[in-house]
mmCIF file of C-alpha atoms and ligand atoms in Angstrom:
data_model
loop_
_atom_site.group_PDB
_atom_site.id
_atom_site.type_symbol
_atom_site.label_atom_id
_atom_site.label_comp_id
_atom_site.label_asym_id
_atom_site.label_seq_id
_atom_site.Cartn_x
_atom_site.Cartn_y
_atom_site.Cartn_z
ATOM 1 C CA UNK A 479 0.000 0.000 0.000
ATOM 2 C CA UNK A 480 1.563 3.648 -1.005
ATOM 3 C CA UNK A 481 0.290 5.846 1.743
ATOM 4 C CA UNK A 482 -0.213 9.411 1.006
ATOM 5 C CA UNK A 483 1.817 11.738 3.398
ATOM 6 C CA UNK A 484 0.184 14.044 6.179
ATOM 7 C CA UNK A 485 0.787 17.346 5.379
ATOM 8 C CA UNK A 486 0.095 20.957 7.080
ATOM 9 C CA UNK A 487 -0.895 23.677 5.164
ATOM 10 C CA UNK A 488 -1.052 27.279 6.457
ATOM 11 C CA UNK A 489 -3.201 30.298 6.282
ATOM 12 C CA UNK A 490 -1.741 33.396 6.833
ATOM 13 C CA UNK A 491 -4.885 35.078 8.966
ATOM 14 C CA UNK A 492 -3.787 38.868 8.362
ATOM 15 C CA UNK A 493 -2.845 39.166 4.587
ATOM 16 C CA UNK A 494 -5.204 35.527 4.036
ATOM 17 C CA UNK A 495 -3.063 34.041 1.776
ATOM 18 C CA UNK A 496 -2.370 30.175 1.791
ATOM 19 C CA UNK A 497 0.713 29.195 2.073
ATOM 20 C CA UNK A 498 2.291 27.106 0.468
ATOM 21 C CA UNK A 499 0.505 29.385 -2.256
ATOM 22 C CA UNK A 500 -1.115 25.700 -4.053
ATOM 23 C CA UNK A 501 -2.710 26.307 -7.390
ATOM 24 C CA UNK A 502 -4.016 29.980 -8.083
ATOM 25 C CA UNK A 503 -7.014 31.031 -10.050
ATOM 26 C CA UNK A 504 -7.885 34.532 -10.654
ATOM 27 C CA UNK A 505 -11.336 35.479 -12.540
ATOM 28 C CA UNK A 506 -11.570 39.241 -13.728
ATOM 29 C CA UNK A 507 -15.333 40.518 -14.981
ATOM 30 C CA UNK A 508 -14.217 39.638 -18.494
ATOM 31 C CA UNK A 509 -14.125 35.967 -17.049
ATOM 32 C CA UNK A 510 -17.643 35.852 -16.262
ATOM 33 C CA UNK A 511 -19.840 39.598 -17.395
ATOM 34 C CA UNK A 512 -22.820 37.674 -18.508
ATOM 35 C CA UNK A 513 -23.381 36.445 -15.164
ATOM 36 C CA UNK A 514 -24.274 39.964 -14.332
ATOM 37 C CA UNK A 515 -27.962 40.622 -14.932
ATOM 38 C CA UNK A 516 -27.415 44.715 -15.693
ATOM 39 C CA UNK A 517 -25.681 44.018 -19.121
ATOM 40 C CA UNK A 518 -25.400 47.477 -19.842
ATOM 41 C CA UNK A 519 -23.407 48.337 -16.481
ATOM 42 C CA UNK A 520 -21.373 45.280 -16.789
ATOM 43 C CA UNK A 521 -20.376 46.134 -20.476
ATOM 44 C CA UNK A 522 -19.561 49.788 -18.847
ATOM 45 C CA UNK A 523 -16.998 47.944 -16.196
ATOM 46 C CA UNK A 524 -15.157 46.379 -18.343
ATOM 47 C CA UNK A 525 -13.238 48.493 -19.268
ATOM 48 C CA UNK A 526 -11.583 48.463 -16.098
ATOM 49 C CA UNK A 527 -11.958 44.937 -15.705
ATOM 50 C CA UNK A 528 -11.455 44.725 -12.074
ATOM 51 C CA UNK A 529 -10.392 41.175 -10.480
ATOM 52 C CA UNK A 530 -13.720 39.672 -9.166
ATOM 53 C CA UNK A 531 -12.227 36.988 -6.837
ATOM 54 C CA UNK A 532 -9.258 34.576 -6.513
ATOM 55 C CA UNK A 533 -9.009 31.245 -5.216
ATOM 56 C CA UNK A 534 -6.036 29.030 -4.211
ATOM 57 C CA UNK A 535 -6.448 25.411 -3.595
ATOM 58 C CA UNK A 536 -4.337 22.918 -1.778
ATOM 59 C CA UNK A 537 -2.960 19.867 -3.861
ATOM 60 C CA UNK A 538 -4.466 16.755 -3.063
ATOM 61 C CA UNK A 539 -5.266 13.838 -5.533
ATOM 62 C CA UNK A 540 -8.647 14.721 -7.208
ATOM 63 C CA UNK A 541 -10.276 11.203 -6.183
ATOM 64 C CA UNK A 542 -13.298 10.520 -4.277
ATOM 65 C CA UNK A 543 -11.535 9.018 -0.981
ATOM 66 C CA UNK A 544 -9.747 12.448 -0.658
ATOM 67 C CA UNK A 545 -10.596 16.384 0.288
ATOM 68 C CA UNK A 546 -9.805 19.598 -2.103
ATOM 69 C CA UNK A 547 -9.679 22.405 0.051
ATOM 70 C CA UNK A 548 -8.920 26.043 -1.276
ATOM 71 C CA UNK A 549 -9.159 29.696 0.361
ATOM 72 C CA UNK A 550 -11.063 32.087 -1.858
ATOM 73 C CA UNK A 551 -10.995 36.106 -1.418
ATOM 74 C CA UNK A 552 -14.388 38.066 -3.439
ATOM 75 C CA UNK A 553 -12.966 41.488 -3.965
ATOM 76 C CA UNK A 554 -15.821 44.223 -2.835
ATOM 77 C CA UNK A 555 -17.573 46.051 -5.342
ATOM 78 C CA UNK A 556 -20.680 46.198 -7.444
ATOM 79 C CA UNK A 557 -21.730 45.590 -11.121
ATOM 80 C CA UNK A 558 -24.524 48.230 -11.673
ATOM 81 C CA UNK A 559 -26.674 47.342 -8.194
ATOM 82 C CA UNK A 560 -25.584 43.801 -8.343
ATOM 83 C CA UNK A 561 -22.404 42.842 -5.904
ATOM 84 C CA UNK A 562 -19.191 41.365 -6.866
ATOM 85 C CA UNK A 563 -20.138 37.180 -7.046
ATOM 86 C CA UNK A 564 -18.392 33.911 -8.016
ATOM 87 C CA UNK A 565 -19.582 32.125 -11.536
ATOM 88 C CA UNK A 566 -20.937 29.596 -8.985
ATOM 89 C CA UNK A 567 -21.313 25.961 -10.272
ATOM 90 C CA UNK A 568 -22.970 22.575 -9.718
ATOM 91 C CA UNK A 569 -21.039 19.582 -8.871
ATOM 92 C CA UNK A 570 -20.029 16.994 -12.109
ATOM 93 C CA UNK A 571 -20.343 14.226 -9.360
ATOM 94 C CA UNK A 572 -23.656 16.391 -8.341
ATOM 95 C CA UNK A 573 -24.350 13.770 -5.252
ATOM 96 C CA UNK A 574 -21.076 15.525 -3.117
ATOM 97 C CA UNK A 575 -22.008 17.901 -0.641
ATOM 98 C CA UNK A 576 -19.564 21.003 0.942
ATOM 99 C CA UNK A 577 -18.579 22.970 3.453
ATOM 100 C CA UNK A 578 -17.628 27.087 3.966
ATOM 101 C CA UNK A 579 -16.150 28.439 6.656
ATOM 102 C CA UNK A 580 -16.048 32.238 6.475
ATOM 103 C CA UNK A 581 -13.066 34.091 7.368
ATOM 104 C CA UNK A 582 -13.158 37.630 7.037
ATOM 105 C CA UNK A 583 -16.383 39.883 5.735
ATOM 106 C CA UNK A 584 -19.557 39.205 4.877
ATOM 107 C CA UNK A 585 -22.088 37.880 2.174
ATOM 108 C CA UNK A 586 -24.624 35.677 0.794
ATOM 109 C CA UNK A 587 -24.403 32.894 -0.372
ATOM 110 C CA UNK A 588 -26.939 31.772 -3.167
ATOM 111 C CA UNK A 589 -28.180 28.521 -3.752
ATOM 112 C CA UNK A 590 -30.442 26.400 -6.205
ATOM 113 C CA UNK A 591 -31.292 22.240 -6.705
ATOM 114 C CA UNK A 592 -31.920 21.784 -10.657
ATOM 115 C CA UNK A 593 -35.100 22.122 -10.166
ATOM 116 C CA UNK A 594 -34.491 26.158 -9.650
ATOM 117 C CA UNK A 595 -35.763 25.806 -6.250
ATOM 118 C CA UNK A 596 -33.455 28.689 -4.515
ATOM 119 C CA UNK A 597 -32.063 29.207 -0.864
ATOM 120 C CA UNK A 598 -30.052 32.011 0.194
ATOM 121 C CA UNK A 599 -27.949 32.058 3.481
ATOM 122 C CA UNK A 600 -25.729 34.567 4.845
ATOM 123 C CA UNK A 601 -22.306 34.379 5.589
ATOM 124 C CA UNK A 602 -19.876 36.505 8.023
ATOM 125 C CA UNK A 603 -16.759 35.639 10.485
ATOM 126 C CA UNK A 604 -17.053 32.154 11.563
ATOM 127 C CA UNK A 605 -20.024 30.909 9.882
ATOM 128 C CA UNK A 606 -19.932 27.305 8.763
ATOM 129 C CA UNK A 607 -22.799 27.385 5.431
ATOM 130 C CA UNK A 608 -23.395 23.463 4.492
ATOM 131 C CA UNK A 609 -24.320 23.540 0.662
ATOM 132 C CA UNK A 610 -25.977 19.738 0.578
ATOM 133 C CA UNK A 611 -25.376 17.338 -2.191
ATOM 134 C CA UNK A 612 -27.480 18.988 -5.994
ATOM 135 C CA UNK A 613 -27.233 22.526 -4.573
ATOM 136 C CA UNK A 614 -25.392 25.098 -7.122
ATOM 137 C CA UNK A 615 -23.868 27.598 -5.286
ATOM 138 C CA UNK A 616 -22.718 31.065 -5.585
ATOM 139 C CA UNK A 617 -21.114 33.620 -3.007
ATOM 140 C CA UNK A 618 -21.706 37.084 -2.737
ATOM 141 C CA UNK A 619 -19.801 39.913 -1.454
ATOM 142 C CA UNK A 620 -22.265 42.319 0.342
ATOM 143 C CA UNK A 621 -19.417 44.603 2.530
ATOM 144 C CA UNK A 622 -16.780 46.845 1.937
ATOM 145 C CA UNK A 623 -13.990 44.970 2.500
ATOM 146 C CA UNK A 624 -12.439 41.290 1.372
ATOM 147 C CA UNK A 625 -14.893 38.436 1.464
ATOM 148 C CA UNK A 626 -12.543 35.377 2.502
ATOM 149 C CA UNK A 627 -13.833 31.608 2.827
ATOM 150 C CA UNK A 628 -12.333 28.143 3.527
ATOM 151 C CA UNK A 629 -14.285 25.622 1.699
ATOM 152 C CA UNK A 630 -13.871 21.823 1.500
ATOM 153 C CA UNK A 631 -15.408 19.265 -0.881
ATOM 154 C CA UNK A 632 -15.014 15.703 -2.462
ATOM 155 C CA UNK A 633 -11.719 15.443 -4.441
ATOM 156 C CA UNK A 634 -13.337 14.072 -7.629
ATOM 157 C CA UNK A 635 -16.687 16.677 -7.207
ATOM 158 C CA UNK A 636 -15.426 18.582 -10.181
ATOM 159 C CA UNK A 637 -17.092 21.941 -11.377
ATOM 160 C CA UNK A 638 -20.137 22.438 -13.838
ATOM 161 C CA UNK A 639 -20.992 25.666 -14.763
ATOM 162 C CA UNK A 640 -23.639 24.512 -17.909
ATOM 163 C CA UNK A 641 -27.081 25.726 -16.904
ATOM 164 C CA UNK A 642 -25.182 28.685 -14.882
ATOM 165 C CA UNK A 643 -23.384 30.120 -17.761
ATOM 166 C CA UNK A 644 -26.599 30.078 -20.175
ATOM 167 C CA UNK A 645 -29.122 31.833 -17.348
ATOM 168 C CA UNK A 646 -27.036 32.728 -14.692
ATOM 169 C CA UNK A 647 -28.932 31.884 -11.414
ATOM 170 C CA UNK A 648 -32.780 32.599 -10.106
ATOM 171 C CA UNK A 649 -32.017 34.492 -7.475
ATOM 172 C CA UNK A 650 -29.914 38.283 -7.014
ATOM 173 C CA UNK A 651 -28.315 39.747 -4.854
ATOM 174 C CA UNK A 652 -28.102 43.748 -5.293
ATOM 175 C CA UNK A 653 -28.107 47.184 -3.159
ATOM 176 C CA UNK A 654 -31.440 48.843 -3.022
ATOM 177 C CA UNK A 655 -31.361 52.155 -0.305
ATOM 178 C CA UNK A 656 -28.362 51.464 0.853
ATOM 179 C CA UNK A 657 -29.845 47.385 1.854
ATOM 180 C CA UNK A 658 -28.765 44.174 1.099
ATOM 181 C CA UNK A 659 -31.606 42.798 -1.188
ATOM 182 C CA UNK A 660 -32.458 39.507 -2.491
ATOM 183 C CA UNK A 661 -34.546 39.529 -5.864
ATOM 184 C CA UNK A 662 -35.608 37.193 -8.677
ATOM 185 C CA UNK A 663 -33.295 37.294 -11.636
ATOM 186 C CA UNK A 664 -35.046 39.169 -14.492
ATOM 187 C CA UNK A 665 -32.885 37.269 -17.274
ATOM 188 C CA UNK A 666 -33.304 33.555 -15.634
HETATM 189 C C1 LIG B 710 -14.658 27.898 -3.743
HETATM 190 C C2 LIG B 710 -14.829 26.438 -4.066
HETATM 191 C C3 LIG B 710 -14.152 26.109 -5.381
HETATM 192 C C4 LIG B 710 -14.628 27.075 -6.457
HETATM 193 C C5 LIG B 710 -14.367 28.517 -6.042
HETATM 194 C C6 LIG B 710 -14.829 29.560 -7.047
HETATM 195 O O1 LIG B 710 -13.349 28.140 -3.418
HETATM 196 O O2 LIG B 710 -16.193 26.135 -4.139
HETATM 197 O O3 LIG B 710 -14.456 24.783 -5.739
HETATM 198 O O4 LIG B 710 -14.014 26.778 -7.698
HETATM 199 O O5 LIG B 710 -15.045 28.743 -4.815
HETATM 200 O O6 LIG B 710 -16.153 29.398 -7.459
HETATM 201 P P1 LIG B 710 -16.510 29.127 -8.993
HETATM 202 O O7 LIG B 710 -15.817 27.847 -9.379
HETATM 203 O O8 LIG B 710 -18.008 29.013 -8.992
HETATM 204 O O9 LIG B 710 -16.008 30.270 -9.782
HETATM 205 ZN ZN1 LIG B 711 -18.486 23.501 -5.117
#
């Protein structure tokens, strides 16, 4: 039997990165504007094309008997009303469930089964959100500062993004009088 090694890994809780850094992904708005549902703000934004969020994700064999883990940072910020949000994804294995821990700021995070039923739960310092197995989920940036998460799921889960990237998701989350809001997507 070949025995994978223990390991530590470290987060680095002032400046939140992970360290060893593990495998980086950074999505801009040109990664993901037709997510947004203000198309006409979006197209405005990109000209700056501001990072969205990055993610950075410890390297573990993808297989189902072991645990991907990554820390992921949503920049603050808006598109039109709408707040700065991950692509969000089902699961390719969609029976695998997973786990957020929240760090540092606070959001939403936005959920749906394939059915387009919809959940939304917050997030903020020390919240542990379960997303159970068939739920798409998406996380949402509602402060001013960083948005930082742990999150932990099935090695071999993978990421589909399908039905997400042709109708985005049923539920928004934008600023309305200075509030939080949660509203049905017009464009799903
Ligand atoms: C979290 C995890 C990752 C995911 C990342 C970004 O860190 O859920 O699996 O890839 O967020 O989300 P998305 O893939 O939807 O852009
Ligand atoms: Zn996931």
């Amino acid at each position: 039997m070949e025995y994978l090694e223990p390991f530590n890994s470290y987060i680095d809780m002032e400046n939140w990165k992970l360290e060893p850094e593990g495998e980086g992904i950074i999505r801009k708005l040109s990664d993901m504007d037709d997510m947004y549902y203000d198309q006409e703000a979006a197209k405005e934004s990109l000209e700056e094309d501001p990072i969205i969020y990055e993610f950075y994700t410890v390297k573990v064999p993808e297989t189902a008997s072991n645990l991907l883990h990554c820390i992921s940072t949503i920049n603050p910020g808006k598109i039109g009303d709408e707040y700065f949000m991950t692509k969000g994804h089902f699961h390719e294995v969609e029976d695998t469930a997973e786990i957020y821990l929240t760090l540092s700021g606070e959001g939403q995070m936005v959920m749906e089964t394939p059915e387009g039923e919809a959940s939304v739960i917050e997030m903020k310092k020390g919240s542990i959100s379960y997303i159970p197995p068939y739920w798409a989920h998406r996380t949402v940036n509602t402060g001013d500062k960083p948005l930082v998460f742990f999150a932990v799921y099935r090695g071999d889960a993978g990421h589909d993004y399908g039905s997400i990237e042709e109708k985005s998701m049923a539920k928004i989350v934008v600023e309305e009088g200075g509030e939080v809001s949660i509203k049905d997507n017009p464009n799903y």
